[in-house]
Amino acid sequence: MQQSEQKPGAGSQSQPESPIGAQQRAAQQRVESGERRTLAQAFGRLVPYLQGLKLRWLLGVFAAIGAGVIALSIPVVLGRLVDDIEAIDAVGAVVWTAFAVVLCLGVLEAVFVFLRRFFVIPPASDAEMNMRVSLFDRLVHQTASFHGAWEAGQLQSRAIADLNMLRRFFAFGSLMLLTSCITVTVGIAVMFTWSPLLAGLFLCAAVPVIVLGPAFRRKFIHYSRSAQDQAGEVATKVEESVHGIRVLKAFGRGDWARSSFKEEAATLRDLEVSKMRTLAKFQMLMVLLPESVLAACIFTGLYLAAQGDMTAGALAGFFSMAVVLKQPIEGIGMLIGMVFMAKTSIDRHIDVMDIEPEIASPTEPRTTQERGLVELDNVHFRYPDAAEDLIRGATLRIEPGETMALVSATGGGTSTLLNLVPRLYDVTGGSVRIDGVDVREYSLPDLRSRVAVAFEDPTLFSTTVKSNVLLGTGHHRDEDDPAHPYREKSPRPDQLEQVLAEALHTADAEFAANLPEGLDTRIGEEGLSLSGGQRQRLALSRAIAAKPSVLLLDDPLSALDVRTEERVTDRLRRVLQGTTTLIVAHRPSTVAMADRVALLHEGRIADVGTHTELLTRSETYAKIMKPPAPGGQELMDTVAAAGSEPGTEQDAIAAEEPEEVRS
Amino acid sequence: MTERNGRTANVDDRHFTDTAALDLSKITPPREQDEFAHLRGTAAEEELTFNKEERKFIRRRSLSLLWRASEGVRGKLLLTASAVVVSQAAQAATPFIAGGLAIDWGLPRLIDGDITGLWIPAMLYLLCAVTAGVLLYWYTRMTAEASQAMLYKLRDEVFRKTQALSLDFHEDYTSGKVISRQTSDLEALRELLDGGVNQLVQGIMFMMFTTVYIWISDFRSGLVLLAAVIPIIFLGRWYQKNAEIAYRRTRISSARMIVHFVESMTGIRAVQAFRREHARSRQYRKLAKIYRDDMVKSIGLFGILQPSLMLVGNLSVAAVLLWGGFRVLEGDLGAGLLAGIVLSTKRVFQPLDMIAMFYNSLQSATAALEKVSGLLEETPKVRQVKSPQRLEDCRGEIEFRDAEFKYSEDGPVVMQKLDLHIPAGQTVAVVGRTGAGKSTLVKLLARFYDVTAGSLTLDGVELRKLSEQDHHRHVAMVTQEAFLFSGSIRENIALSRPEATDEEIYDAAKAVGAHEFIMSLPEGYDTDVNKRGGRISAGQRQLVSFARAFLADPAVLILDEATSSLDLPSEQLVQQGLERLLGNRTALIIAHRLSTVAIADRVLVIDEGQVVEDGSPAELIAQGGYFAKLHSAWSATMQA
């Protein structure tokens, strides 16, 4: 017992003891790790994504530097021109030379600019795409409890907005920052050759920028990060209001939802404004400092020129250079802002990527002949943020091919127990075994191909009916899909059509054939919306079509009307012969499908037996399963009697009521 | 009760005045005279190409939305714009001060010993620098404030609109789409308003002032600039035409990608249980690749535009240099001024990049705005009439007279002509096959939809004319899906009556039998229900939503298959609560269980949109029709 609790990969080790919510923890972890990481560390983490980018990025850098240096040569040419043209013996050739040089450089500059984009954009977009796909790959392997704690909206803003930001940074920001720095350095060096004094003055403007930079940096990061997080919050509110629209409408509470949405949106607005204010301050600094220094340069330069220490051409060149350098100097501020925004995005990316899925295949998986024996051995389970165990030592053995109903009072943990079998959650104590092997010792694909589930809340995907039903088969998979190991029982590609037809028939989901495009009709987000009962039946056929050796059904018929339920129950009973089935049941009609019934009470399997046995033996079971004492049965009697004497049925019902209240 | 009335009345009034400004649906002409009917609302969202007229129509709609959104900040925007003008004029002047003024005018004077030749250029330069810098700070701030105010308004309006639209709209227009309207589309708009507008005004002003200075200094160089405008116009047109299509395509592919992402994450249990991780990843990679390709294409357009513009600019620089150089030789032009003019010529085209980039964000923002404005143009099918009728106290008498319903004008009739009178206080159970039209009946009563012919009245008041506020107060519905909002259980119950005291909330929970399980939760009523009901079972969710309805204390109660996911003990509990809840109320219950029918005074059997049997349970059993058969099936279930 103790041993199995220490099994590798078991979630128990990483289960936190503190009762703070998983979400809070996630948020905490996120902030901490992001703040701890240095800029270099953050960017270092991106190296794997940038493999293909390197060479083209370097070429892009060369192109960008080329364009930057060419831009610098114009002031030099101009300075020369002013000096040459003011010489006494100036001839037309001076102008022609200058023209030719400027023309060539001009064309070259345009070519370089074209090349920069040509080199960098495709690989940067590839890197963005790869990061996006890796993020998705990571998330899709995260546990259900992870997804319970992280809202889809938050994750999505990490997948879209953050990665867009990174692409822009790699394709544009990083290059321009580098180029701007080089341009400014070279430009100032050229200025030195004209007048060290003026160049020194000009350099003075850079010092305060360097000093004030870090303060600006911290503030900007803070706002930029909060704004991005807040945008996620707003997205979550939107999502909720859209999914809950029926409730909101039913109670006319649109205004309430709106006002809580407005609150979040206002916070976002304020954060964005604060962010821009910080930026505005920095931008002002980037304009004011160099320009004021230039005013001083005019003063000094004119004096120097008047003294004859400097030519008019050098002075013209200096100011031309100052004008050319203005853009990169101003740009540096913006680009530095971009570096930190990029860091924020990287942090947010890494923070998610760094969370190891708590449930994974063991390093040395075991496997065994498939029979369908399911054993629960003193299973304990507690949700990460719960104070006490929900399952407190459940022990149950389901023989191969047996159909077992699982019954408990509302919230008794039946759905949770089902989730433990395919390891959607991991037990926090004890073990679940299939065919004698602990589920944590199987590789996940192996385990999950033996087991199929029909969830209480049927999630279908935006694709065709066919793809939805064949979700657990080889349909629309790569040949070598590692999540789809070879199994004797899995339907072969040529059997899929037949499996599909059978599954639909069993679940009474043949309505699908009558949809506008038959089984190829798209459903879900971008297609047809189906009723709850229809979705439930498709989810049921999906579980059947996977041909598992262990089938888990979570109250699969709850949304069906009586007649359909009866039909489906009949067919299921036939089809399920030979398949071990654990079925969560909330009423006798469902239990009727089962060979035996297990009663889950107070976190333990309190009793196992046939429906009739349990009815007589277990008071709890009788309470859960037996029709309410007088209830329907007695009413029927009264009604039948009243039917022959029209007019008295009202009294009969009235007489009924007090009794119901009593029970 | 009266206090509650007062409150909701205020809220409702505001509802119909404050945001009407943004509501495009209010200015839509009647459909029959509307040549753009096919573009109205969200109909043309996935279209890629439009003819000229259509484009114009969509653009007008988008601009008019922006204009309306700018209400209230227009003054601020104007001020900001003037700050940009002054700031840019100051910045554009600096090369001329350094070149023409300092070298050609100041230097000779200084050599002659005139000290003003030193002071005037330097001081003027400083003045320009300070003006430009301070105003830059000021207008960046102001733009952010104004644009964020506009965005806030738009967000709110989209939110309000989605809430106001009737459910038939939501059935077609999926939640993913609404979410991407609210997030990525408005994000594109934010980029435009935040940076783009600034860049545009800034760039245009800078170009204008530089051109003016060049013309004043030397009109011949100005002529060169004028010649350069011609190829620029052609380039611009080419870019505009292609970029528009490219951007729209990118938006669509990004929306597809987002839907796939969100769906995979919310349906993670199904993905993992059916080992679809790799297949889903593969599909996502495919979608991400399409998006990437579309994006690279649209960025590529800009990659051609930018160097082309630069080439035109550089050629102009060379031309100005050549022409000016000879005139300096002839002594017609100062050498310093020529340097200033050449530099300005080089700089005058620089903002074109910015403007083109603005065009970039304008494109994505336009595409986004088109969709957002389309959504805002949608009209809710169910709307409150201009002067709604009030109904202070409600007994709960319901009457359908010749009522008919179909989802669309040319669609099939979902509910056939119906005459039905439900006296106040009666409990009616509705049964019938799946899809027979049971839900339609109650949804009409809940005003998710309106009858398309005939009438439906509550206490003699036509439902369509009844004020929304009174309708919500008198008619409450518990839906099948018992959605819980993030927040505490307490908040979720109080949803139906926010001003309820804790006592009232507890009483409601006790009445429906939810109190016990709530108290067993870690933090009782303050337990956070987390993401979409998270840890709370379907049955418990139902109990909470029952408590919600109980608290609302309506005259008419509608239960839509509300007991479907309860186990028997819970159902029994709810059943008891239900009877207390029903009291003197009129109730319409879509029943899947005999226990629910048990407390009904009357049963309606619905089939193919018609009431086929109507009577007390006993009568119907005696008739030996559908209900009788159903009843015996039920009996069998009960005995099993």
PDB file of C-alpha atoms in Angstrom, chain A residues 81 85-86 96 99 103 106 109-110 113 117 121-122 125-126 128-129 132-133 136-137 140 142 147 156 160 164 167 239-249 252-253 255-256 258 261-262 268-269 272 276-277 280-281 283-284 287 291 294 298-299 302 305 316 320 323 326 383 385 408-410 419 445 448-449 453 456 461-462 470-473 475-478 481-484 525-526 542 561-563 587 589 611 624-625 635-636 639 649 653 660 663, chain B residues 11 15 19 91 102-103 107 110 117-118 125 129 133 136-137 140-141 144-145 148 152 155-156 159 162-165 170-171 174-176 179 190 256-257 261 263-265 269 271-272 274-278 280-282 284-285 289 291-292 295-296 299 302-303 306-307 310 314-315 318 321 326 328-329 335 343 346-347 433-434 472 481 483 485-486 495 498 531 535 537-538 548 567-570 576 579 593-594 598 600 616 618 621 626 631 634-635 637 640:
ATOM      1  CA  LEU A  81      30.135  69.142 -50.357  1.00  0.00           C
ATOM      2  CA  ILE A  85      31.593  74.026 -52.912  1.00  0.00           C
ATOM      3  CA  GLU A  86      32.648  76.985 -50.824  1.00  0.00           C
ATOM      4  CA  TRP A  96      28.275  65.543 -59.901  1.00  0.00           C
ATOM      5  CA  PHE A  99      25.183  63.362 -56.655  1.00  0.00           C
ATOM      6  CA  LEU A 103      22.350  58.214 -55.653  1.00  0.00           C
ATOM      7  CA  GLY A 106      20.303  55.773 -51.747  1.00  0.00           C
ATOM      8  CA  GLU A 109      19.946  51.668 -48.668  1.00  0.00           C
ATOM      9  CA  ALA A 110      16.569  50.711 -50.133  1.00  0.00           C
ATOM     10  CA  VAL A 113      16.041  47.612 -46.077  1.00  0.00           C
ATOM     11  CA  ARG A 117      12.771  42.108 -43.912  1.00  0.00           C
ATOM     12  CA  ILE A 121      10.460  37.883 -41.203  1.00  0.00           C
ATOM     13  CA  PRO A 122       9.917  34.305 -42.364  1.00  0.00           C
ATOM     14  CA  SER A 125       7.332  33.931 -37.931  1.00  0.00           C
ATOM     15  CA  ASP A 126       8.469  30.325 -37.869  1.00  0.00           C
ATOM     16  CA  GLU A 128       6.574  32.374 -33.321  1.00  0.00           C
ATOM     17  CA  MET A 129       4.667  29.476 -34.780  1.00  0.00           C
ATOM     18  CA  ARG A 132       2.874  28.618 -30.196  1.00  0.00           C
ATOM     19  CA  VAL A 133       2.752  24.980 -31.135  1.00  0.00           C
ATOM     20  CA  PHE A 136      -0.094  24.034 -27.179  1.00  0.00           C
ATOM     21  CA  ASP A 137       1.750  20.711 -26.954  1.00  0.00           C
ATOM     22  CA  VAL A 140      -2.524  19.654 -23.999  1.00  0.00           C
ATOM     23  CA  GLN A 142      -1.280  19.291 -18.624  1.00  0.00           C
ATOM     24  CA  HIS A 147      -6.720  23.480 -16.492  1.00  0.00           C
ATOM     25  CA  GLN A 156      -4.966  32.014 -24.918  1.00  0.00           C
ATOM     26  CA  ILE A 160      -1.569  34.817 -29.225  1.00  0.00           C
ATOM     27  CA  ASN A 164       2.959  38.123 -31.594  1.00  0.00           C
ATOM     28  CA  ARG A 167       7.819  37.885 -33.279  1.00  0.00           C
ATOM     29  CA  GLU A 239     -16.091  34.136 -21.794  1.00  0.00           C
ATOM     30  CA  GLU A 240     -18.135  33.620 -18.680  1.00  0.00           C
ATOM     31  CA  SER A 241     -20.827  36.058 -19.712  1.00  0.00           C
ATOM     32  CA  VAL A 242     -21.161  34.361 -23.058  1.00  0.00           C
ATOM     33  CA  HIS A 243     -21.283  30.837 -21.699  1.00  0.00           C
ATOM     34  CA  GLY A 244     -23.685  31.830 -18.954  1.00  0.00           C
ATOM     35  CA  ILE A 245     -25.893  33.931 -21.163  1.00  0.00           C
ATOM     36  CA  ARG A 246     -28.954  31.792 -20.630  1.00  0.00           C
ATOM     37  CA  VAL A 247     -28.830  32.259 -16.895  1.00  0.00           C
ATOM     38  CA  LEU A 248     -28.166  35.962 -17.213  1.00  0.00           C
ATOM     39  CA  LYS A 249     -31.118  36.290 -19.524  1.00  0.00           C
ATOM     40  CA  GLY A 252     -32.409  39.693 -16.426  1.00  0.00           C
ATOM     41  CA  ARG A 253     -28.975  40.059 -14.895  1.00  0.00           C
ATOM     42  CA  ASP A 255     -26.563  44.585 -16.152  1.00  0.00           C
ATOM     43  CA  TRP A 256     -24.940  42.854 -13.240  1.00  0.00           C
ATOM     44  CA  ARG A 258     -21.930  44.122 -17.361  1.00  0.00           C
ATOM     45  CA  PHE A 261     -17.129  43.346 -16.614  1.00  0.00           C
ATOM     46  CA  LYS A 262     -16.890  47.116 -16.636  1.00  0.00           C
ATOM     47  CA  LEU A 268      -7.380  47.467 -17.797  1.00  0.00           C
ATOM     48  CA  ARG A 269      -7.925  50.971 -19.101  1.00  0.00           C
ATOM     49  CA  GLU A 272      -2.854  50.911 -20.070  1.00  0.00           C
ATOM     50  CA  MET A 276       1.615  54.947 -21.660  1.00  0.00           C
ATOM     51  CA  ARG A 277       2.335  57.695 -19.167  1.00  0.00           C
ATOM     52  CA  ALA A 280       5.548  59.336 -22.478  1.00  0.00           C
ATOM     53  CA  LYS A 281       7.907  60.494 -19.754  1.00  0.00           C
ATOM     54  CA  GLN A 283      10.057  59.670 -24.690  1.00  0.00           C
ATOM     55  CA  MET A 284      10.150  63.263 -23.519  1.00  0.00           C
ATOM     56  CA  VAL A 287      13.783  64.208 -27.137  1.00  0.00           C
ATOM     57  CA  GLU A 291      17.992  68.453 -28.492  1.00  0.00           C
ATOM     58  CA  LEU A 294      22.343  70.267 -29.640  1.00  0.00           C
ATOM     59  CA  ILE A 298      25.081  75.253 -31.982  1.00  0.00           C
ATOM     60  CA  PHE A 299      26.349  77.786 -29.516  1.00  0.00           C
ATOM     61  CA  LEU A 302      29.385  78.628 -34.106  1.00  0.00           C
ATOM     62  CA  ALA A 305      33.807  78.063 -36.509  1.00  0.00           C
ATOM     63  CA  ALA A 316      27.085  71.451 -41.360  1.00  0.00           C
ATOM     64  CA  SER A 320      23.362  66.782 -40.363  1.00  0.00           C
ATOM     65  CA  VAL A 323      19.656  65.051 -37.379  1.00  0.00           C
ATOM     66  CA  LYS A 326      18.038  61.699 -33.835  1.00  0.00           C
ATOM     67  CA  TYR A 383      -8.694  17.894  -4.675  1.00  0.00           C
ATOM     68  CA  ASP A 385      -7.476  22.966  -2.661  1.00  0.00           C
ATOM     69  CA  SER A 408     -23.726   7.561  -4.504  1.00  0.00           C
ATOM     70  CA  ALA A 409     -25.622  10.530  -3.218  1.00  0.00           C
ATOM     71  CA  THR A 410     -25.137  13.814  -5.059  1.00  0.00           C
ATOM     72  CA  ASN A 419     -11.545  10.269 -13.506  1.00  0.00           C
ATOM     73  CA  PRO A 445      -1.400   6.023 -24.236  1.00  0.00           C
ATOM     74  CA  ARG A 448      -6.000   5.399 -22.017  1.00  0.00           C
ATOM     75  CA  SER A 449      -6.466   3.208 -25.053  1.00  0.00           C
ATOM     76  CA  VAL A 453     -15.066   7.558 -20.852  1.00  0.00           C
ATOM     77  CA  GLU A 456     -21.304  13.650 -17.517  1.00  0.00           C
ATOM     78  CA  PHE A 461     -15.320  19.441 -30.671  1.00  0.00           C
ATOM     79  CA  SER A 462     -15.807  21.732 -33.633  1.00  0.00           C
ATOM     80  CA  LEU A 470     -14.294   8.321 -33.915  1.00  0.00           C
ATOM     81  CA  LEU A 471     -12.222  10.454 -31.559  1.00  0.00           C
ATOM     82  CA  GLY A 472     -10.769   7.465 -29.734  1.00  0.00           C
ATOM     83  CA  THR A 473      -9.947   5.482 -32.869  1.00  0.00           C
ATOM     84  CA  HIS A 475      -9.462   8.192 -37.500  1.00  0.00           C
ATOM     85  CA  HIS A 476      -7.619  11.362 -38.551  1.00  0.00           C
ATOM     86  CA  ARG A 477      -4.419  10.477 -36.814  1.00  0.00           C
ATOM     87  CA  ASP A 478      -0.871  10.228 -38.016  1.00  0.00           C
ATOM     88  CA  ASP A 481       0.659   8.862 -33.453  1.00  0.00           C
ATOM     89  CA  PRO A 482       2.367   7.947 -30.160  1.00  0.00           C
ATOM     90  CA  ALA A 483      -0.939   8.403 -28.370  1.00  0.00           C
ATOM     91  CA  HIS A 484      -2.472   5.615 -30.389  1.00  0.00           C
ATOM     92  CA  GLU A 525     -18.215  26.368 -32.518  1.00  0.00           C
ATOM     93  CA  GLU A 526     -18.287  26.787 -36.246  1.00  0.00           C
ATOM     94  CA  ARG A 542     -17.752   8.092 -28.962  1.00  0.00           C
ATOM     95  CA  ASP A 561     -36.287  11.053 -22.449  1.00  0.00           C
ATOM     96  CA  VAL A 562     -37.711   7.857 -21.089  1.00  0.00           C
ATOM     97  CA  ARG A 563     -38.333   6.111 -24.390  1.00  0.00           C
ATOM     98  CA  ARG A 587     -31.579   6.094 -10.914  1.00  0.00           C
ATOM     99  CA  SER A 589     -33.330   2.570 -14.933  1.00  0.00           C
ATOM    100  CA  HIS A 611     -29.771  -3.917  -7.154  1.00  0.00           C
ATOM    101  CA  ILE A 624     -30.750   6.932  -2.843  1.00  0.00           C
ATOM    102  CA  MET A 625     -32.394   4.550  -5.278  1.00  0.00           C
ATOM    103  CA  LEU A 635     -49.797   8.840  -7.297  1.00  0.00           C
ATOM    104  CA  MET A 636     -50.142   6.413 -10.143  1.00  0.00           C
ATOM    105  CA  VAL A 639     -54.586   8.582 -10.729  1.00  0.00           C
ATOM    106  CA  GLU A 649     -58.013  13.865  -9.448  1.00  0.00           C
ATOM    107  CA  ILE A 653     -53.129  15.165  -5.774  1.00  0.00           C
ATOM    108  CA  GLU A 660     -44.450  14.053   0.189  1.00  0.00           C
ATOM    109  CA  SER A 663     -41.049  12.018   3.650  1.00  0.00           C
TER     110      SER A 663
ATOM    111  CA  VAL B  11     -30.840  50.422 -14.169  1.00  0.00           C
ATOM    112  CA  HIS B  15     -29.888  50.762 -20.227  1.00  0.00           C
ATOM    113  CA  THR B  19     -25.120  53.539 -24.689  1.00  0.00           C
ATOM    114  CA  GLN B  91      10.833  69.508 -34.613  1.00  0.00           C
ATOM    115  CA  ALA B 102      23.206  79.111 -37.858  1.00  0.00           C
ATOM    116  CA  ILE B 103      25.688  78.531 -40.687  1.00  0.00           C
ATOM    117  CA  LEU B 107      28.301  82.377 -38.765  1.00  0.00           C
ATOM    118  CA  LEU B 110      29.621  86.171 -35.676  1.00  0.00           C
ATOM    119  CA  GLY B 117      24.682  85.553 -34.618  1.00  0.00           C
ATOM    120  CA  LEU B 118      25.562  83.193 -31.771  1.00  0.00           C
ATOM    121  CA  TYR B 125      16.962  75.824 -31.251  1.00  0.00           C
ATOM    122  CA  ALA B 129      13.623  71.423 -28.516  1.00  0.00           C
ATOM    123  CA  GLY B 133       9.762  67.492 -25.978  1.00  0.00           C
ATOM    124  CA  LEU B 136       5.397  65.063 -26.995  1.00  0.00           C
ATOM    125  CA  TYR B 137       4.999  63.979 -23.412  1.00  0.00           C
ATOM    126  CA  THR B 140       1.310  60.821 -25.747  1.00  0.00           C
ATOM    127  CA  ARG B 141      -0.436  60.861 -22.412  1.00  0.00           C
ATOM    128  CA  ALA B 144      -3.540  57.128 -24.344  1.00  0.00           C
ATOM    129  CA  GLU B 145      -6.234  58.520 -22.116  1.00  0.00           C
ATOM    130  CA  GLN B 148      -8.427  54.012 -23.706  1.00  0.00           C
ATOM    131  CA  TYR B 152     -13.515  51.082 -22.774  1.00  0.00           C
ATOM    132  CA  ARG B 155     -15.747  46.993 -24.954  1.00  0.00           C
ATOM    133  CA  ASP B 156     -18.705  47.873 -22.844  1.00  0.00           C
ATOM    134  CA  PHE B 159     -20.570  43.388 -24.044  1.00  0.00           C
ATOM    135  CA  THR B 162     -24.011  40.461 -26.782  1.00  0.00           C
ATOM    136  CA  GLN B 163     -26.078  40.373 -23.648  1.00  0.00           C
ATOM    137  CA  ALA B 164     -28.972  42.140 -25.322  1.00  0.00           C
ATOM    138  CA  LEU B 165     -29.059  39.917 -28.392  1.00  0.00           C
ATOM    139  CA  HIS B 170     -26.150  33.109 -29.841  1.00  0.00           C
ATOM    140  CA  GLU B 171     -27.144  29.766 -31.204  1.00  0.00           C
ATOM    141  CA  THR B 174     -20.675  30.919 -31.299  1.00  0.00           C
ATOM    142  CA  SER B 175     -19.122  31.982 -28.053  1.00  0.00           C
ATOM    143  CA  GLY B 176     -15.636  31.780 -29.561  1.00  0.00           C
ATOM    144  CA  ILE B 179     -14.841  36.272 -27.456  1.00  0.00           C
ATOM    145  CA  ARG B 190      -6.181  49.438 -29.260  1.00  0.00           C
ATOM    146  CA  ARG B 256      -9.874  29.620 -36.387  1.00  0.00           C
ATOM    147  CA  MET B 257      -6.700  29.062 -34.462  1.00  0.00           C
ATOM    148  CA  PHE B 261      -7.066  26.452 -28.830  1.00  0.00           C
ATOM    149  CA  GLU B 263     -11.847  24.306 -27.306  1.00  0.00           C
ATOM    150  CA  SER B 264      -8.915  22.013 -26.673  1.00  0.00           C
ATOM    151  CA  MET B 265      -8.219  23.647 -23.327  1.00  0.00           C
ATOM    152  CA  ARG B 269     -10.508  15.855 -20.239  1.00  0.00           C
ATOM    153  CA  VAL B 271      -8.816  15.288 -25.361  1.00  0.00           C
ATOM    154  CA  GLN B 272      -6.746  13.285 -22.913  1.00  0.00           C
ATOM    155  CA  PHE B 274      -9.400   9.827 -26.017  1.00  0.00           C
ATOM    156  CA  ARG B 275      -5.669  10.337 -26.542  1.00  0.00           C
ATOM    157  CA  ARG B 276      -6.177  13.143 -28.975  1.00  0.00           C
ATOM    158  CA  GLU B 277      -3.244  15.197 -27.693  1.00  0.00           C
ATOM    159  CA  HIS B 278      -1.122  14.520 -30.742  1.00  0.00           C
ATOM    160  CA  ARG B 280      -5.056  18.024 -31.709  1.00  0.00           C
ATOM    161  CA  SER B 281      -1.508  19.343 -31.703  1.00  0.00           C
ATOM    162  CA  ARG B 282      -1.130  18.385 -35.293  1.00  0.00           C
ATOM    163  CA  TYR B 284      -3.214  23.193 -34.209  1.00  0.00           C
ATOM    164  CA  ARG B 285       0.102  23.181 -36.008  1.00  0.00           C
ATOM    165  CA  LYS B 289       0.867  27.393 -40.100  1.00  0.00           C
ATOM    166  CA  TYR B 291      -2.081  31.817 -39.822  1.00  0.00           C
ATOM    167  CA  ARG B 292       1.680  32.186 -40.090  1.00  0.00           C
ATOM    168  CA  MET B 295       0.590  36.856 -41.724  1.00  0.00           C
ATOM    169  CA  VAL B 296       3.919  36.614 -43.536  1.00  0.00           C
ATOM    170  CA  ILE B 299       3.737  41.663 -43.677  1.00  0.00           C
ATOM    171  CA  PHE B 302       4.757  46.113 -46.277  1.00  0.00           C
ATOM    172  CA  GLY B 303       8.245  44.774 -46.906  1.00  0.00           C
ATOM    173  CA  GLN B 306       8.780  50.386 -47.264  1.00  0.00           C
ATOM    174  CA  PRO B 307      11.945  50.086 -49.390  1.00  0.00           C
ATOM    175  CA  MET B 310      12.691  54.828 -49.332  1.00  0.00           C
ATOM    176  CA  ASN B 314      16.514  58.815 -51.778  1.00  0.00           C
ATOM    177  CA  LEU B 315      16.140  59.570 -55.484  1.00  0.00           C
ATOM    178  CA  ALA B 318      19.903  63.029 -55.067  1.00  0.00           C
ATOM    179  CA  LEU B 321      21.390  67.793 -54.241  1.00  0.00           C
ATOM    180  CA  PHE B 326      24.761  73.930 -59.124  1.00  0.00           C
ATOM    181  CA  VAL B 328      25.196  77.080 -54.806  1.00  0.00           C
ATOM    182  CA  LEU B 329      28.020  77.148 -57.304  1.00  0.00           C
ATOM    183  CA  ALA B 335      25.655  76.028 -48.802  1.00  0.00           C
ATOM    184  CA  LEU B 343      18.525  66.666 -44.909  1.00  0.00           C
ATOM    185  CA  LYS B 346      15.708  62.886 -46.627  1.00  0.00           C
ATOM    186  CA  ARG B 347      13.610  63.275 -43.524  1.00  0.00           C
ATOM    187  CA  ARG B 433     -40.306  13.509 -27.194  1.00  0.00           C
ATOM    188  CA  THR B 434     -36.917  15.164 -27.581  1.00  0.00           C
ATOM    189  CA  HIS B 472     -37.832  39.426 -15.098  1.00  0.00           C
ATOM    190  CA  GLU B 481     -27.343  23.898 -17.743  1.00  0.00           C
ATOM    191  CA  PHE B 483     -24.325  27.767 -15.094  1.00  0.00           C
ATOM    192  CA  PHE B 485     -20.318  32.262 -12.398  1.00  0.00           C
ATOM    193  CA  SER B 486     -16.915  32.580 -10.819  1.00  0.00           C
ATOM    194  CA  LEU B 495     -27.609  36.643  -8.684  1.00  0.00           C
ATOM    195  CA  PRO B 498     -28.520  41.124  -5.482  1.00  0.00           C
ATOM    196  CA  LYS B 531     -14.122  27.792 -13.227  1.00  0.00           C
ATOM    197  CA  ARG B 535     -15.672  21.190  -8.090  1.00  0.00           C
ATOM    198  CA  SER B 537     -21.328  18.343  -9.077  1.00  0.00           C
ATOM    199  CA  ALA B 538     -24.064  18.827 -11.623  1.00  0.00           C
ATOM    200  CA  ARG B 548     -31.423  31.251  -7.123  1.00  0.00           C
ATOM    201  CA  ASP B 567     -29.898  11.556  -8.104  1.00  0.00           C
ATOM    202  CA  LEU B 568     -32.991  10.422  -6.328  1.00  0.00           C
ATOM    203  CA  PRO B 569     -32.268  11.757  -2.836  1.00  0.00           C
ATOM    204  CA  SER B 570     -31.345  15.154  -4.221  1.00  0.00           C
ATOM    205  CA  GLN B 576     -39.888  19.115  -1.479  1.00  0.00           C
ATOM    206  CA  GLU B 579     -43.506  22.274  -3.651  1.00  0.00           C
ATOM    207  CA  ARG B 593     -39.456  12.440 -14.364  1.00  0.00           C
ATOM    208  CA  LEU B 594     -42.632  11.091 -13.029  1.00  0.00           C
ATOM    209  CA  ALA B 598     -46.669  14.024  -9.760  1.00  0.00           C
ATOM    210  CA  ALA B 600     -48.614  18.892 -11.632  1.00  0.00           C
ATOM    211  CA  SER B 616     -54.951  16.306 -15.673  1.00  0.00           C
ATOM    212  CA  ALA B 618     -55.514  11.122 -14.555  1.00  0.00           C
ATOM    213  CA  ILE B 621     -54.061   8.169 -18.499  1.00  0.00           C
ATOM    214  CA  TYR B 626     -49.096   9.000 -25.437  1.00  0.00           C
ATOM    215  CA  HIS B 631     -46.849   6.687 -17.658  1.00  0.00           C
ATOM    216  CA  TRP B 634     -42.401   5.305 -15.938  1.00  0.00           C
ATOM    217  CA  SER B 635     -44.107   2.902 -13.632  1.00  0.00           C
ATOM    218  CA  THR B 637     -38.820   2.258 -14.268  1.00  0.00           C
ATOM    219  CA  ALA B 640     -37.104  -1.797 -11.532  1.00  0.00           C
TER     220      ALA B 640
END
